[in-house]
Amino acid sequence: MSSLVSDQHDARPTPDAPRLQVNVLGSLAVVLDGRELHVAGTQRRRLLALLAPRVARPTPIDVIVDALWADEPPTSAAKTIQAHVMRLRRSLADAGDDVIVTVSGGYRLAVDAPAVDAHRFEQHVAAARRELAAPRHAAAIEH
């Protein structure tokens, strides 16, 4: 039986696991080929936590500003975000040059949705709900 809850710090890859995994449920962690990558800095960690659930969709600069500074952004917020993105890209460099891409008016995390634990969790919940609606209760427990 599979479990909805896993050890966030277990960095061992599973055979079907994406090469890069971003965990935002619980402690933020980035795992590449079974080893955790260090992402330093509160603002960079917040930025990654903001981009991850929106995987493959752009996050506008104004949304990033609000998430990082709420009501008191610095006058240089856009430049500061650029610096955070540059440093975050360096932290994730082993995963490739295009993990965080610049798009018109913002940034996006360019990974497949299953690379993000929140997405995998949502997929398991959706599958369990479909099984319950069927009603195939035994199959729902497996998700």
PDB file of N, CA and C in Angstrom, residues 27-131:
ATOM      1  N   SER A  27       9.242  20.770   5.137  1.00  0.00           N
ATOM      2  CA  SER A  27      10.451  21.579   4.919  1.00  0.00           C
ATOM      3  C   SER A  27      10.760  21.664   3.434  1.00  0.00           C
ATOM      4  N   LEU A  28      11.117  22.849   2.981  1.00  0.00           N
ATOM      5  CA  LEU A  28      11.506  23.035   1.586  1.00  0.00           C
ATOM      6  C   LEU A  28      12.797  22.276   1.327  1.00  0.00           C
ATOM      7  N   ALA A  29      12.802  21.476   0.268  1.00  0.00           N
ATOM      8  CA  ALA A  29      14.003  20.725  -0.099  1.00  0.00           C
ATOM      9  C   ALA A  29      14.035  20.549  -1.609  1.00  0.00           C
ATOM     10  N   VAL A  30      15.244  20.587  -2.160  1.00  0.00           N
ATOM     11  CA  VAL A  30      15.462  20.315  -3.576  1.00  0.00           C
ATOM     12  C   VAL A  30      16.409  19.127  -3.640  1.00  0.00           C
ATOM     13  N   VAL A  31      15.966  18.075  -4.316  1.00  0.00           N
ATOM     14  CA  VAL A  31      16.743  16.839  -4.386  1.00  0.00           C
ATOM     15  C   VAL A  31      17.052  16.545  -5.847  1.00  0.00           C
ATOM     16  N   LEU A  32      18.327  16.353  -6.139  1.00  0.00           N
ATOM     17  CA  LEU A  32      18.773  16.034  -7.493  1.00  0.00           C
ATOM     18  C   LEU A  32      19.512  14.707  -7.455  1.00  0.00           C
ATOM     19  N   ASP A  33      19.002  13.747  -8.196  1.00  0.00           N
ATOM     20  CA  ASP A  33      19.627  12.420  -8.263  1.00  0.00           C
ATOM     21  C   ASP A  33      19.931  11.860  -6.877  1.00  0.00           C
ATOM     22  N   GLY A  34      19.013  12.069  -5.945  1.00  0.00           N
ATOM     23  CA  GLY A  34      19.167  11.495  -4.614  1.00  0.00           C
ATOM     24  C   GLY A  34      19.954  12.319  -3.617  1.00  0.00           C
ATOM     25  N   ARG A  35      20.479  13.467  -4.024  1.00  0.00           N
ATOM     26  CA  ARG A  35      21.206  14.301  -3.050  1.00  0.00           C
ATOM     27  C   ARG A  35      20.539  15.668  -2.949  1.00  0.00           C
ATOM     28  N   GLU A  36      20.466  16.161  -1.731  1.00  0.00           N
ATOM     29  CA  GLU A  36      19.800  17.432  -1.494  1.00  0.00           C
ATOM     30  C   GLU A  36      20.705  18.595  -1.886  1.00  0.00           C
ATOM     31  N   LEU A  37      20.150  19.520  -2.657  1.00  0.00           N
ATOM     32  CA  LEU A  37      20.878  20.732  -3.035  1.00  0.00           C
ATOM     33  C   LEU A  37      20.596  21.809  -1.988  1.00  0.00           C
ATOM     34  N   HIS A  38      21.610  22.560  -1.644  1.00  0.00           N
ATOM     35  CA  HIS A  38      21.469  23.612  -0.640  1.00  0.00           C
ATOM     36  C   HIS A  38      20.943  24.891  -1.300  1.00  0.00           C
ATOM     37  N   VAL A  39      19.841  25.400  -0.786  1.00  0.00           N
ATOM     38  CA  VAL A  39      19.304  26.685  -1.233  1.00  0.00           C
ATOM     39  C   VAL A  39      19.369  27.611  -0.027  1.00  0.00           C
ATOM     40  N   ALA A  40      20.309  28.548  -0.075  1.00  0.00           N
ATOM     41  CA  ALA A  40      20.532  29.455   1.048  1.00  0.00           C
ATOM     42  C   ALA A  40      19.677  30.705   0.905  1.00  0.00           C
ATOM     43  N   GLY A  41      19.385  31.317   2.013  1.00  0.00           N
ATOM     44  CA  GLY A  41      18.702  32.598   2.019  1.00  0.00           C
ATOM     45  C   GLY A  41      17.190  32.474   2.096  1.00  0.00           C
ATOM     46  N   THR A  42      16.624  33.167   3.044  1.00  0.00           N
ATOM     47  CA  THR A  42      15.177  33.128   3.257  1.00  0.00           C
ATOM     48  C   THR A  42      14.410  33.586   2.031  1.00  0.00           C
ATOM     49  N   GLN A  43      14.830  34.678   1.417  1.00  0.00           N
ATOM     50  CA  GLN A  43      14.100  35.200   0.259  1.00  0.00           C
ATOM     51  C   GLN A  43      14.186  34.251  -0.929  1.00  0.00           C
ATOM     52  N   ARG A  44      15.342  33.637  -1.147  1.00  0.00           N
ATOM     53  CA  ARG A  44      15.469  32.685  -2.261  1.00  0.00           C
ATOM     54  C   ARG A  44      14.625  31.440  -1.998  1.00  0.00           C
ATOM     55  N   ARG A  45      14.574  31.004  -0.750  1.00  0.00           N
ATOM     56  CA  ARG A  45      13.741  29.847  -0.407  1.00  0.00           C
ATOM     57  C   ARG A  45      12.262  30.192  -0.587  1.00  0.00           C
ATOM     58  N   ARG A  46      11.877  31.394  -0.199  1.00  0.00           N
ATOM     59  CA  ARG A  46      10.485  31.838  -0.410  1.00  0.00           C
ATOM     60  C   ARG A  46      10.163  31.893  -1.896  1.00  0.00           C
ATOM     61  N   LEU A  47      11.093  32.401  -2.676  1.00  0.00           N
ATOM     62  CA  LEU A  47      10.887  32.493  -4.124  1.00  0.00           C
ATOM     63  C   LEU A  47      10.682  31.106  -4.722  1.00  0.00           C
ATOM     64  N   LEU A  48      11.524  30.163  -4.354  1.00  0.00           N
ATOM     65  CA  LEU A  48      11.377  28.804  -4.863  1.00  0.00           C
ATOM     66  C   LEU A  48      10.054  28.190  -4.410  1.00  0.00           C
ATOM     67  N   ALA A  49       9.686  28.411  -3.150  1.00  0.00           N
ATOM     68  CA  ALA A  49       8.416  27.882  -2.634  1.00  0.00           C
ATOM     69  C   ALA A  49       7.221  28.507  -3.351  1.00  0.00           C
ATOM     70  N   LEU A  50       7.373  29.716  -3.836  1.00  0.00           N
ATOM     71  CA  LEU A  50       6.314  30.373  -4.602  1.00  0.00           C
ATOM     72  C   LEU A  50       6.231  29.819  -6.025  1.00  0.00           C
ATOM     73  N   LEU A  51       7.374  29.612  -6.654  1.00  0.00           N
ATOM     74  CA  LEU A  51       7.391  29.129  -8.036  1.00  0.00           C
ATOM     75  C   LEU A  51       6.974  27.663  -8.154  1.00  0.00           C
ATOM     76  N   ALA A  52       7.324  26.842  -7.175  1.00  0.00           N
ATOM     77  CA  ALA A  52       7.125  25.393  -7.284  1.00  0.00           C
ATOM     78  C   ALA A  52       5.671  24.967  -7.485  1.00  0.00           C
ATOM     79  N   PRO A  53       4.724  25.440  -6.706  1.00  0.00           N
ATOM     80  CA  PRO A  53       3.345  24.992  -6.921  1.00  0.00           C
ATOM     81  C   PRO A  53       2.753  25.473  -8.251  1.00  0.00           C
ATOM     82  N   ARG A  54       3.348  26.485  -8.819  1.00  0.00           N
ATOM     83  CA  ARG A  54       2.888  27.024 -10.106  1.00  0.00           C
ATOM     84  C   ARG A  54       3.688  26.427 -11.252  1.00  0.00           C
ATOM     85  N   VAL A  55       4.248  25.266 -11.024  1.00  0.00           N
ATOM     86  CA  VAL A  55       5.148  24.624 -11.959  1.00  0.00           C
ATOM     87  C   VAL A  55       4.676  24.782 -13.406  1.00  0.00           C
ATOM     88  N   ALA A  56       5.598  25.204 -14.247  1.00  0.00           N
ATOM     89  CA  ALA A  56       5.392  25.399 -15.687  1.00  0.00           C
ATOM     90  C   ALA A  56       4.485  26.574 -16.025  1.00  0.00           C
ATOM     91  N   ARG A  57       4.020  27.301 -15.026  1.00  0.00           N
ATOM     92  CA  ARG A  57       3.222  28.516 -15.286  1.00  0.00           C
ATOM     93  C   ARG A  57       4.018  29.722 -14.810  1.00  0.00           C
ATOM     94  N   PRO A  58       3.929  30.827 -15.528  1.00  0.00           N
ATOM     95  CA  PRO A  58       4.670  32.016 -15.111  1.00  0.00           C
ATOM     96  C   PRO A  58       4.139  32.606 -13.811  1.00  0.00           C
ATOM     97  N   THR A  59       5.043  33.114 -13.012  1.00  0.00           N
ATOM     98  CA  THR A  59       4.677  33.859 -11.816  1.00  0.00           C
ATOM     99  C   THR A  59       5.065  35.306 -12.064  1.00  0.00           C
ATOM    100  N   PRO A  60       4.084  36.209 -12.117  1.00  0.00           N
ATOM    101  CA  PRO A  60       4.374  37.617 -12.402  1.00  0.00           C
ATOM    102  C   PRO A  60       5.218  38.278 -11.309  1.00  0.00           C
ATOM    103  N   ILE A  61       5.990  39.250 -11.704  1.00  0.00           N
ATOM    104  CA  ILE A  61       6.856  39.993 -10.778  1.00  0.00           C
ATOM    105  C   ILE A  61       6.054  40.563  -9.614  1.00  0.00           C
ATOM    106  N   ASP A  62       4.871  41.134  -9.881  1.00  0.00           N
ATOM    107  CA  ASP A  62       4.097  41.742  -8.792  1.00  0.00           C
ATOM    108  C   ASP A  62       3.673  40.702  -7.752  1.00  0.00           C
ATOM    109  N   VAL A  63       3.402  39.486  -8.178  1.00  0.00           N
ATOM    110  CA  VAL A  63       3.066  38.410  -7.240  1.00  0.00           C
ATOM    111  C   VAL A  63       4.297  38.062  -6.406  1.00  0.00           C
ATOM    112  N   ILE A  64       5.461  38.029  -7.043  1.00  0.00           N
ATOM    113  CA  ILE A  64       6.706  37.739  -6.322  1.00  0.00           C
ATOM    114  C   ILE A  64       6.997  38.841  -5.308  1.00  0.00           C
ATOM    115  N   VAL A  65       6.826  40.090  -5.713  1.00  0.00           N
ATOM    116  CA  VAL A  65       7.053  41.226  -4.807  1.00  0.00           C
ATOM    117  C   VAL A  65       6.155  41.101  -3.588  1.00  0.00           C
ATOM    118  N   ASP A  66       4.867  40.841  -3.820  1.00  0.00           N
ATOM    119  CA  ASP A  66       3.927  40.702  -2.696  1.00  0.00           C
ATOM    120  C   ASP A  66       4.323  39.555  -1.774  1.00  0.00           C
ATOM    121  N   ALA A  67       4.754  38.442  -2.343  1.00  0.00           N
ATOM    122  CA  ALA A  67       5.123  37.278  -1.530  1.00  0.00           C
ATOM    123  C   ALA A  67       6.398  37.520  -0.723  1.00  0.00           C
ATOM    124  N   LEU A  68       7.341  38.254  -1.299  1.00  0.00           N
ATOM    125  CA  LEU A  68       8.624  38.460  -0.612  1.00  0.00           C
ATOM    126  C   LEU A  68       8.593  39.607   0.392  1.00  0.00           C
ATOM    127  N   TRP A  69       7.819  40.666   0.090  1.00  0.00           N
ATOM    128  CA  TRP A  69       7.875  41.843   0.957  1.00  0.00           C
ATOM    129  C   TRP A  69       6.521  42.343   1.436  1.00  0.00           C
ATOM    130  N   ALA A  70       5.448  41.742   1.030  1.00  0.00           N
ATOM    131  CA  ALA A  70       4.094  42.150   1.437  1.00  0.00           C
ATOM    132  C   ALA A  70       3.883  43.639   1.173  1.00  0.00           C
ATOM    133  N   ASP A  71       3.693  44.407   2.234  1.00  0.00           N
ATOM    134  CA  ASP A  71       3.328  45.823   2.084  1.00  0.00           C
ATOM    135  C   ASP A  71       4.507  46.771   1.985  1.00  0.00           C
ATOM    136  N   GLU A  72       5.719  46.280   2.169  1.00  0.00           N
ATOM    137  CA  GLU A  72       6.861  47.189   2.191  1.00  0.00           C
ATOM    138  C   GLU A  72       7.991  46.733   1.274  1.00  0.00           C
ATOM    139  N   PRO A  73       7.739  46.674  -0.039  1.00  0.00           N
ATOM    140  CA  PRO A  73       8.819  46.273  -0.954  1.00  0.00           C
ATOM    141  C   PRO A  73       9.853  47.392  -1.078  1.00  0.00           C
ATOM    142  N   PRO A  74      11.092  47.029  -1.282  1.00  0.00           N
ATOM    143  CA  PRO A  74      12.111  48.060  -1.507  1.00  0.00           C
ATOM    144  C   PRO A  74      11.874  48.723  -2.867  1.00  0.00           C
ATOM    145  N   THR A  75      12.398  49.905  -3.036  1.00  0.00           N
ATOM    146  CA  THR A  75      12.244  50.588  -4.321  1.00  0.00           C
ATOM    147  C   THR A  75      12.939  49.821  -5.434  1.00  0.00           C
ATOM    148  N   SER A  76      13.922  49.033  -5.071  1.00  0.00           N
ATOM    149  CA  SER A  76      14.674  48.240  -6.042  1.00  0.00           C
ATOM    150  C   SER A  76      14.171  46.790  -6.107  1.00  0.00           C
ATOM    151  N   ALA A  77      12.893  46.556  -5.843  1.00  0.00           N
ATOM    152  CA  ALA A  77      12.351  45.193  -5.754  1.00  0.00           C
ATOM    153  C   ALA A  77      12.639  44.367  -7.004  1.00  0.00           C
ATOM    154  N   ALA A  78      12.417  44.929  -8.186  1.00  0.00           N
ATOM    155  CA  ALA A  78      12.626  44.165  -9.425  1.00  0.00           C
ATOM    156  C   ALA A  78      14.088  43.738  -9.568  1.00  0.00           C
ATOM    157  N   LYS A  79      15.010  44.648  -9.281  1.00  0.00           N
ATOM    158  CA  LYS A  79      16.447  44.316  -9.355  1.00  0.00           C
ATOM    159  C   LYS A  79      16.823  43.288  -8.291  1.00  0.00           C
ATOM    160  N   THR A  80      16.248  43.436  -7.104  1.00  0.00           N
ATOM    161  CA  THR A  80      16.535  42.498  -6.027  1.00  0.00           C
ATOM    162  C   THR A  80      16.032  41.101  -6.397  1.00  0.00           C
ATOM    163  N   ILE A  81      14.860  41.027  -7.016  1.00  0.00           N
ATOM    164  CA  ILE A  81      14.331  39.739  -7.472  1.00  0.00           C
ATOM    165  C   ILE A  81      15.266  39.132  -8.511  1.00  0.00           C
ATOM    166  N   GLN A  82      15.759  39.939  -9.431  1.00  0.00           N
ATOM    167  CA  GLN A  82      16.714  39.437 -10.423  1.00  0.00           C
ATOM    168  C   GLN A  82      17.936  38.828  -9.745  1.00  0.00           C
ATOM    169  N   ALA A  83      18.428  39.488  -8.704  1.00  0.00           N
ATOM    170  CA  ALA A  83      19.594  38.978  -7.969  1.00  0.00           C
ATOM    171  C   ALA A  83      19.252  37.660  -7.268  1.00  0.00           C
ATOM    172  N   HIS A  84      18.061  37.585  -6.666  1.00  0.00           N
ATOM    173  CA  HIS A  84      17.643  36.336  -6.006  1.00  0.00           C
ATOM    174  C   HIS A  84      17.516  35.207  -7.025  1.00  0.00           C
ATOM    175  N   VAL A  85      16.968  35.503  -8.189  1.00  0.00           N
ATOM    176  CA  VAL A  85      16.818  34.486  -9.234  1.00  0.00           C
ATOM    177  C   VAL A  85      18.193  34.008  -9.691  1.00  0.00           C
ATOM    178  N   MET A  86      19.113  34.946  -9.880  1.00  0.00           N
ATOM    179  CA  MET A  86      20.462  34.579 -10.299  1.00  0.00           C
ATOM    180  C   MET A  86      21.106  33.645  -9.272  1.00  0.00           C
ATOM    181  N   ARG A  87      20.982  33.968  -7.992  1.00  0.00           N
ATOM    182  CA  ARG A  87      21.580  33.130  -6.949  1.00  0.00           C
ATOM    183  C   ARG A  87      20.855  31.786  -6.832  1.00  0.00           C
ATOM    184  N   LEU A  88      19.537  31.804  -7.006  1.00  0.00           N
ATOM    185  CA  LEU A  88      18.781  30.559  -6.975  1.00  0.00           C
ATOM    186  C   LEU A  88      19.173  29.661  -8.143  1.00  0.00           C
ATOM    187  N   ARG A  89      19.370  30.252  -9.310  1.00  0.00           N
ATOM    188  CA  ARG A  89      19.845  29.476 -10.467  1.00  0.00           C
ATOM    189  C   ARG A  89      21.195  28.837 -10.175  1.00  0.00           C
ATOM    190  N   ARG A  90      22.067  29.576  -9.500  1.00  0.00           N
ATOM    191  CA  ARG A  90      23.374  29.013  -9.131  1.00  0.00           C
ATOM    192  C   ARG A  90      23.204  27.820  -8.194  1.00  0.00           C
ATOM    193  N   SER A  91      22.285  27.940  -7.243  1.00  0.00           N
ATOM    194  CA  SER A  91      22.044  26.838  -6.309  1.00  0.00           C
ATOM    195  C   SER A  91      21.536  25.594  -7.021  1.00  0.00           C
ATOM    196  N   LEU A  92      20.790  25.799  -8.106  1.00  0.00           N
ATOM    197  CA  LEU A  92      20.181  24.699  -8.846  1.00  0.00           C
ATOM    198  C   LEU A  92      20.954  24.351 -10.114  1.00  0.00           C
ATOM    199  N   ALA A  93      22.143  24.901 -10.279  1.00  0.00           N
ATOM    200  CA  ALA A  93      22.908  24.753 -11.520  1.00  0.00           C
ATOM    201  C   ALA A  93      23.167  23.304 -11.898  1.00  0.00           C
ATOM    202  N   ASP A  94      23.359  22.439 -10.933  1.00  0.00           N
ATOM    203  CA  ASP A  94      23.616  21.028 -11.245  1.00  0.00           C
ATOM    204  C   ASP A  94      22.433  20.373 -11.961  1.00  0.00           C
ATOM    205  N   ALA A  95      21.252  20.951 -11.793  1.00  0.00           N
ATOM    206  CA  ALA A  95      20.045  20.402 -12.436  1.00  0.00           C
ATOM    207  C   ALA A  95      19.887  20.901 -13.873  1.00  0.00           C
ATOM    208  N   GLY A  96      20.692  21.873 -14.276  1.00  0.00           N
ATOM    209  CA  GLY A  96      20.618  22.405 -15.633  1.00  0.00           C
ATOM    210  C   GLY A  96      20.458  23.912 -15.631  1.00  0.00           C
ATOM    211  N   ASP A  97      20.704  24.501 -16.777  1.00  0.00           N
ATOM    212  CA  ASP A  97      20.663  25.961 -16.886  1.00  0.00           C
ATOM    213  C   ASP A  97      19.251  26.523 -16.974  1.00  0.00           C
ATOM    214  N   ASP A  98      18.290  25.675 -17.276  1.00  0.00           N
ATOM    215  CA  ASP A  98      16.958  26.193 -17.562  1.00  0.00           C
ATOM    216  C   ASP A  98      15.905  25.787 -16.537  1.00  0.00           C
ATOM    217  N   VAL A  99      16.303  25.607 -15.288  1.00  0.00           N
ATOM    218  CA  VAL A  99      15.337  25.217 -14.264  1.00  0.00           C
ATOM    219  C   VAL A  99      14.430  26.395 -13.918  1.00  0.00           C
ATOM    220  N   ILE A 100      14.990  27.588 -13.851  1.00  0.00           N
ATOM    221  CA  ILE A 100      14.179  28.786 -13.653  1.00  0.00           C
ATOM    222  C   ILE A 100      14.370  29.652 -14.880  1.00  0.00           C
ATOM    223  N   VAL A 101      13.273  29.912 -15.574  1.00  0.00           N
ATOM    224  CA  VAL A 101      13.359  30.677 -16.812  1.00  0.00           C
ATOM    225  C   VAL A 101      12.663  32.022 -16.660  1.00  0.00           C
ATOM    226  N   THR A 102      13.214  32.987 -17.351  1.00  0.00           N
ATOM    227  CA  THR A 102      12.623  34.311 -17.397  1.00  0.00           C
ATOM    228  C   THR A 102      11.564  34.308 -18.484  1.00  0.00           C
ATOM    229  N   VAL A 103      10.395  34.794 -18.145  1.00  0.00           N
ATOM    230  CA  VAL A 103       9.305  34.927 -19.108  1.00  0.00           C
ATOM    231  C   VAL A 103       8.830  36.370 -19.069  1.00  0.00           C
ATOM    232  N   SER A 104       8.050  36.737 -20.021  1.00  0.00           N
ATOM    233  CA  SER A 104       7.545  38.105 -20.071  1.00  0.00           C
ATOM    234  C   SER A 104       6.842  38.459 -18.755  1.00  0.00           C
ATOM    235  N   GLY A 105       7.419  39.388 -18.025  1.00  0.00           N
ATOM    236  CA  GLY A 105       6.802  39.867 -16.797  1.00  0.00           C
ATOM    237  C   GLY A 105       6.999  39.003 -15.573  1.00  0.00           C
ATOM    238  N   GLY A 106       7.864  37.988 -15.634  1.00  0.00           N
ATOM    239  CA  GLY A 106       8.048  37.163 -14.452  1.00  0.00           C
ATOM    240  C   GLY A 106       9.009  36.008 -14.653  1.00  0.00           C
ATOM    241  N   TYR A 107       8.796  34.953 -13.885  1.00  0.00           N
ATOM    242  CA  TYR A 107       9.664  33.781 -13.907  1.00  0.00           C
ATOM    243  C   TYR A 107       8.793  32.532 -13.771  1.00  0.00           C
ATOM    244  N   ARG A 108       9.373  31.397 -14.204  1.00  0.00           N
ATOM    245  CA  ARG A 108       8.673  30.132 -13.973  1.00  0.00           C
ATOM    246  C   ARG A 108       9.689  29.033 -13.703  1.00  0.00           C
ATOM    247  N   LEU A 109       9.241  28.065 -12.918  1.00  0.00           N
ATOM    248  CA  LEU A 109      10.030  26.882 -12.641  1.00  0.00           C
ATOM    249  C   LEU A 109       9.753  25.910 -13.773  1.00  0.00           C
ATOM    250  N   ALA A 110      10.784  25.577 -14.531  1.00  0.00           N
ATOM    251  CA  ALA A 110      10.628  24.756 -15.735  1.00  0.00           C
ATOM    252  C   ALA A 110      10.973  23.301 -15.432  1.00  0.00           C
ATOM    253  N   VAL A 111      10.103  22.655 -14.670  1.00  0.00           N
ATOM    254  CA  VAL A 111      10.238  21.225 -14.386  1.00  0.00           C
ATOM    255  C   VAL A 111       8.889  20.583 -14.672  1.00  0.00           C
ATOM    256  N   ASP A 112       8.890  19.281 -14.859  1.00  0.00           N
ATOM    257  CA  ASP A 112       7.633  18.569 -15.027  1.00  0.00           C
ATOM    258  C   ASP A 112       6.873  18.593 -13.706  1.00  0.00           C
ATOM    259  N   ALA A 113       5.565  18.681 -13.792  1.00  0.00           N
ATOM    260  CA  ALA A 113       4.733  18.761 -12.588  1.00  0.00           C
ATOM    261  C   ALA A 113       5.034  17.664 -11.561  1.00  0.00           C
ATOM    262  N   PRO A 114       5.265  16.410 -11.974  1.00  0.00           N
ATOM    263  CA  PRO A 114       5.547  15.376 -10.971  1.00  0.00           C
ATOM    264  C   PRO A 114       6.832  15.610 -10.176  1.00  0.00           C
ATOM    265  N   ALA A 115       7.649  16.549 -10.585  1.00  0.00           N
ATOM    266  CA  ALA A 115       8.866  16.863  -9.837  1.00  0.00           C
ATOM    267  C   ALA A 115       8.559  17.603  -8.537  1.00  0.00           C
ATOM    268  N   VAL A 116       7.340  18.120  -8.407  1.00  0.00           N
ATOM    269  CA  VAL A 116       6.953  18.896  -7.221  1.00  0.00           C
ATOM    270  C   VAL A 116       6.044  18.038  -6.347  1.00  0.00           C
ATOM    271  N   ASP A 117       6.421  17.877  -5.083  1.00  0.00           N
ATOM    272  CA  ASP A 117       5.659  16.994  -4.198  1.00  0.00           C
ATOM    273  C   ASP A 117       4.211  17.423  -4.031  1.00  0.00           C
ATOM    274  N   ALA A 118       3.940  18.710  -4.016  1.00  0.00           N
ATOM    275  CA  ALA A 118       2.555  19.186  -3.878  1.00  0.00           C
ATOM    276  C   ALA A 118       1.701  18.705  -5.052  1.00  0.00           C
ATOM    277  N   HIS A 119       2.282  18.689  -6.233  1.00  0.00           N
ATOM    278  CA  HIS A 119       1.553  18.190  -7.405  1.00  0.00           C
ATOM    279  C   HIS A 119       1.293  16.692  -7.265  1.00  0.00           C
ATOM    280  N   ARG A 120       2.302  15.950  -6.857  1.00  0.00           N
ATOM    281  CA  ARG A 120       2.115  14.504  -6.685  1.00  0.00           C
ATOM    282  C   ARG A 120       1.044  14.223  -5.641  1.00  0.00           C
ATOM    283  N   PHE A 121       1.033  14.983  -4.561  1.00  0.00           N
ATOM    284  CA  PHE A 121       0.018  14.829  -3.525  1.00  0.00           C
ATOM    285  C   PHE A 121      -1.376  15.085  -4.106  1.00  0.00           C
ATOM    286  N   GLU A 122      -1.525  16.177  -4.849  1.00  0.00           N
ATOM    287  CA  GLU A 122      -2.818  16.489  -5.461  1.00  0.00           C
ATOM    288  C   GLU A 122      -3.266  15.379  -6.405  1.00  0.00           C
ATOM    289  N   GLN A 123      -2.338  14.791  -7.139  1.00  0.00           N
ATOM    290  CA  GLN A 123      -2.675  13.696  -8.047  1.00  0.00           C
ATOM    291  C   GLN A 123      -3.164  12.465  -7.276  1.00  0.00           C
ATOM    292  N   HIS A 124      -2.509  12.156  -6.153  1.00  0.00           N
ATOM    293  CA  HIS A 124      -2.937  11.021  -5.328  1.00  0.00           C
ATOM    294  C   HIS A 124      -4.334  11.271  -4.751  1.00  0.00           C
ATOM    295  N   VAL A 125      -4.580  12.477  -4.268  1.00  0.00           N
ATOM    296  CA  VAL A 125      -5.899  12.814  -3.710  1.00  0.00           C
ATOM    297  C   VAL A 125      -6.971  12.715  -4.792  1.00  0.00           C
ATOM    298  N   ALA A 126      -6.690  13.248  -5.973  1.00  0.00           N
ATOM    299  CA  ALA A 126      -7.659  13.184  -7.076  1.00  0.00           C
ATOM    300  C   ALA A 126      -7.955  11.736  -7.462  1.00  0.00           C
ATOM    301  N   ALA A 127      -6.909  10.903  -7.511  1.00  0.00           N
ATOM    302  CA  ALA A 127      -7.108   9.493  -7.858  1.00  0.00           C
ATOM    303  C   ALA A 127      -7.941   8.787  -6.793  1.00  0.00           C
ATOM    304  N   ALA A 128      -7.678   9.076  -5.527  1.00  0.00           N
ATOM    305  CA  ALA A 128      -8.444   8.459  -4.445  1.00  0.00           C
ATOM    306  C   ALA A 128      -9.904   8.893  -4.501  1.00  0.00           C
ATOM    307  N   ARG A 129     -10.143  10.175  -4.797  1.00  0.00           N
ATOM    308  CA  ARG A 129     -11.530  10.656  -4.917  1.00  0.00           C
ATOM    309  C   ARG A 129     -12.258   9.970  -6.067  1.00  0.00           C
ATOM    310  N   ARG A 130     -11.568   9.771  -7.184  1.00  0.00           N
ATOM    311  CA  ARG A 130     -12.194   9.064  -8.310  1.00  0.00           C
ATOM    312  C   ARG A 130     -12.561   7.642  -7.907  1.00  0.00           C
ATOM    313  N   GLU A 131     -11.667   6.987  -7.186  1.00  0.00           N
ATOM    314  CA  GLU A 131     -11.936   5.619  -6.745  1.00  0.00           C
ATOM    315  C   GLU A 131     -13.100   5.573  -5.762  1.00  0.00           C
TER     316      GLU A 131
END
